[in-house]
Amino acid sequence: MKRFSLAFAAAAGVLSMLSAGSALAQDVLIRGAEIHTLSSQGTMTNADVLVRGGKIERVARDLAAPAGVTVVEAKGRPLTPGLFGGLSAIGVDEVSLERATIDSGLSVGAEQLKDAQWRPEFDVTLAYNPHSVLVPVARIEGLTWTVLAPNSVKGGSFVAGQGAAVVLDGRYDALLEGSRSLFVTLRSGGKTSPGGSRAAQYMLFEQAIQEARATPAERFRALLLPAGREAIARYLAGGRVVLAVDRAADIRRAVAFARAAGMKPVVAGGAEAWMVADELARADVPVLLDPLDNLPDDFDSL
């Protein structure tokens, strides 16, 4: 563990310099590292990485340091590409037991539900704080980017809202272009809306889609407010929807539903995705797995 901590600390130091914004910060030579390239080059010992303009220009041994380039001596420590932090609330939630520091979910009261049950226009990225104390901690552990994902909370809708990918280098404009996604929970834990059934979830989701597609003359106020209709409509035109779903049957059904509605599906969770792996590969559907989620905690993941 110490070895990898050293590697991540070195990488985090470099990342911190790259995020500083100065001319020198953009040009770095990391010298003498054990580089895990994750490519056909494999693992290279005592090798160098040259970063110019914030991008990797060369990976080789015995690279000369161009003028003005900051040199970081790795001294044989492992160096890896930046790690993906998965779906998270890094920079959005601070302390899980302190409600005042949690901004990842929309809590809707009974009075509000009478007026508008669903709020897909909820955008968790607006709460992102690049100076959260969790951001540099994530960098030290080797995480350089994550996807901010809204949570379906009790009393809310299984359509949790919108999120996007961010880089964890401390910049204010951290969102990655083209990464915005709609998040929908279709596992048993997402049955927080009226109906309390998977079948009811699809029924209500279909109703929301019909509301979003209706002409102004046909529109009525049932599940969505005007902003919610606009949000759903954007995803029906080829937007990405992240489906939190575990059972193989539910995965197939959710993917087919999303495609029929004009959305690009991504499966999150996917406890039984291995059962339909070939199908998902043929359909080019990405699956986000949590390697720490290795014990069943509900009937969807037995």
PDB file of N, CA and C in Angstrom, residues 205-206 209-210 213 232-239 241 254-265:
ATOM      1  N   PHE A 205     -42.507   6.962 -16.217  1.00  0.00           N
ATOM      2  CA  PHE A 205     -41.456   7.468 -17.100  1.00  0.00           C
ATOM      3  C   PHE A 205     -42.017   7.714 -18.499  1.00  0.00           C
ATOM      4  N   GLU A 206     -42.839   6.801 -18.981  1.00  0.00           N
ATOM      5  CA  GLU A 206     -43.477   6.971 -20.292  1.00  0.00           C
ATOM      6  C   GLU A 206     -44.379   8.197 -20.285  1.00  0.00           C
ATOM      7  N   ILE A 209     -42.269  11.270 -20.617  1.00  0.00           N
ATOM      8  CA  ILE A 209     -41.790  11.413 -21.987  1.00  0.00           C
ATOM      9  C   ILE A 209     -42.889  11.993 -22.877  1.00  0.00           C
ATOM     10  N   GLN A 210     -44.101  11.512 -22.701  1.00  0.00           N
ATOM     11  CA  GLN A 210     -45.222  12.031 -23.489  1.00  0.00           C
ATOM     12  C   GLN A 210     -45.475  13.506 -23.177  1.00  0.00           C
ATOM     13  N   ARG A 213     -42.894  15.564 -24.968  1.00  0.00           N
ATOM     14  CA  ARG A 213     -43.075  15.588 -26.418  1.00  0.00           C
ATOM     15  C   ARG A 213     -44.337  16.328 -26.849  1.00  0.00           C
ATOM     16  N   ILE A 232     -36.171  16.914 -20.040  1.00  0.00           N
ATOM     17  CA  ILE A 232     -36.408  15.576 -20.585  1.00  0.00           C
ATOM     18  C   ILE A 232     -36.293  15.591 -22.107  1.00  0.00           C
ATOM     19  N   ALA A 233     -36.855  16.620 -22.738  1.00  0.00           N
ATOM     20  CA  ALA A 233     -36.847  16.703 -24.201  1.00  0.00           C
ATOM     21  C   ALA A 233     -35.429  16.711 -24.752  1.00  0.00           C
ATOM     22  N   ARG A 234     -34.493  17.356 -24.068  1.00  0.00           N
ATOM     23  CA  ARG A 234     -33.102  17.395 -24.543  1.00  0.00           C
ATOM     24  C   ARG A 234     -32.505  15.993 -24.593  1.00  0.00           C
ATOM     25  N   TYR A 235     -32.850  15.154 -23.628  1.00  0.00           N
ATOM     26  CA  TYR A 235     -32.291  13.799 -23.595  1.00  0.00           C
ATOM     27  C   TYR A 235     -32.984  12.875 -24.596  1.00  0.00           C
ATOM     28  N   LEU A 236     -34.199  13.191 -24.978  1.00  0.00           N
ATOM     29  CA  LEU A 236     -34.901  12.388 -25.974  1.00  0.00           C
ATOM     30  C   LEU A 236     -34.328  12.593 -27.375  1.00  0.00           C
ATOM     31  N   ALA A 237     -33.462  13.583 -27.506  1.00  0.00           N
ATOM     32  CA  ALA A 237     -32.832  13.869 -28.799  1.00  0.00           C
ATOM     33  C   ALA A 237     -31.412  13.318 -28.831  1.00  0.00           C
ATOM     34  N   GLY A 238     -31.192  12.165 -28.210  1.00  0.00           N
ATOM     35  CA  GLY A 238     -29.883  11.529 -28.265  1.00  0.00           C
ATOM     36  C   GLY A 238     -29.010  11.772 -27.062  1.00  0.00           C
ATOM     37  N   GLY A 239     -29.597  12.272 -25.958  1.00  0.00           N
ATOM     38  CA  GLY A 239     -28.820  12.504 -24.747  1.00  0.00           C
ATOM     39  C   GLY A 239     -28.520  11.214 -23.999  1.00  0.00           C
ATOM     40  N   VAL A 241     -28.469   8.763 -20.802  1.00  0.00           N
ATOM     41  CA  VAL A 241     -29.196   8.473 -19.574  1.00  0.00           C
ATOM     42  C   VAL A 241     -28.463   7.359 -18.830  1.00  0.00           C
ATOM     43  N   ALA A 254     -34.601  -1.874 -19.378  1.00  0.00           N
ATOM     44  CA  ALA A 254     -34.261  -0.459 -19.249  1.00  0.00           C
ATOM     45  C   ALA A 254     -33.504   0.047 -20.477  1.00  0.00           C
ATOM     46  N   VAL A 255     -32.569  -0.768 -20.970  1.00  0.00           N
ATOM     47  CA  VAL A 255     -31.802  -0.383 -22.159  1.00  0.00           C
ATOM     48  C   VAL A 255     -32.721  -0.253 -23.363  1.00  0.00           C
ATOM     49  N   ALA A 256     -33.619  -1.219 -23.542  1.00  0.00           N
ATOM     50  CA  ALA A 256     -34.557  -1.173 -24.675  1.00  0.00           C
ATOM     51  C   ALA A 256     -35.474   0.045 -24.564  1.00  0.00           C
ATOM     52  N   PHE A 257     -35.937   0.346 -23.347  1.00  0.00           N
ATOM     53  CA  PHE A 257     -36.822   1.489 -23.128  1.00  0.00           C
ATOM     54  C   PHE A 257     -36.108   2.789 -23.493  1.00  0.00           C
ATOM     55  N   ALA A 258     -34.863   2.934 -23.008  1.00  0.00           N
ATOM     56  CA  ALA A 258     -34.112   4.161 -23.265  1.00  0.00           C
ATOM     57  C   ALA A 258     -33.855   4.347 -24.753  1.00  0.00           C
ATOM     58  N   ARG A 259     -33.461   3.265 -25.430  1.00  0.00           N
ATOM     59  CA  ARG A 259     -33.193   3.359 -26.867  1.00  0.00           C
ATOM     60  C   ARG A 259     -34.456   3.723 -27.640  1.00  0.00           C
ATOM     61  N   ALA A 260     -35.577   3.108 -27.275  1.00  0.00           N
ATOM     62  CA  ALA A 260     -36.837   3.407 -27.967  1.00  0.00           C
ATOM     63  C   ALA A 260     -37.247   4.864 -27.781  1.00  0.00           C
ATOM     64  N   ALA A 261     -36.839   5.452 -26.647  1.00  0.00           N
ATOM     65  CA  ALA A 261     -37.187   6.846 -26.370  1.00  0.00           C
ATOM     66  C   ALA A 261     -36.208   7.823 -27.011  1.00  0.00           C
ATOM     67  N   GLY A 262     -35.119   7.310 -27.619  1.00  0.00           N
ATOM     68  CA  GLY A 262     -34.158   8.177 -28.282  1.00  0.00           C
ATOM     69  C   GLY A 262     -32.974   8.566 -27.425  1.00  0.00           C
ATOM     70  N   MET A 263     -32.773   7.868 -26.297  1.00  0.00           N
ATOM     71  CA  MET A 263     -31.667   8.185 -25.390  1.00  0.00           C
ATOM     72  C   MET A 263     -30.541   7.174 -25.518  1.00  0.00           C
ATOM     73  N   LYS A 264     -29.335   7.582 -25.134  1.00  0.00           N
ATOM     74  CA  LYS A 264     -28.177   6.692 -25.132  1.00  0.00           C
ATOM     75  C   LYS A 264     -28.010   6.117 -23.727  1.00  0.00           C
ATOM     76  N   PRO A 265     -28.238   4.811 -23.542  1.00  0.00           N
ATOM     77  CA  PRO A 265     -28.207   4.255 -22.193  1.00  0.00           C
ATOM     78  C   PRO A 265     -26.808   3.896 -21.708  1.00  0.00           C
TER      79      PRO A 265
END
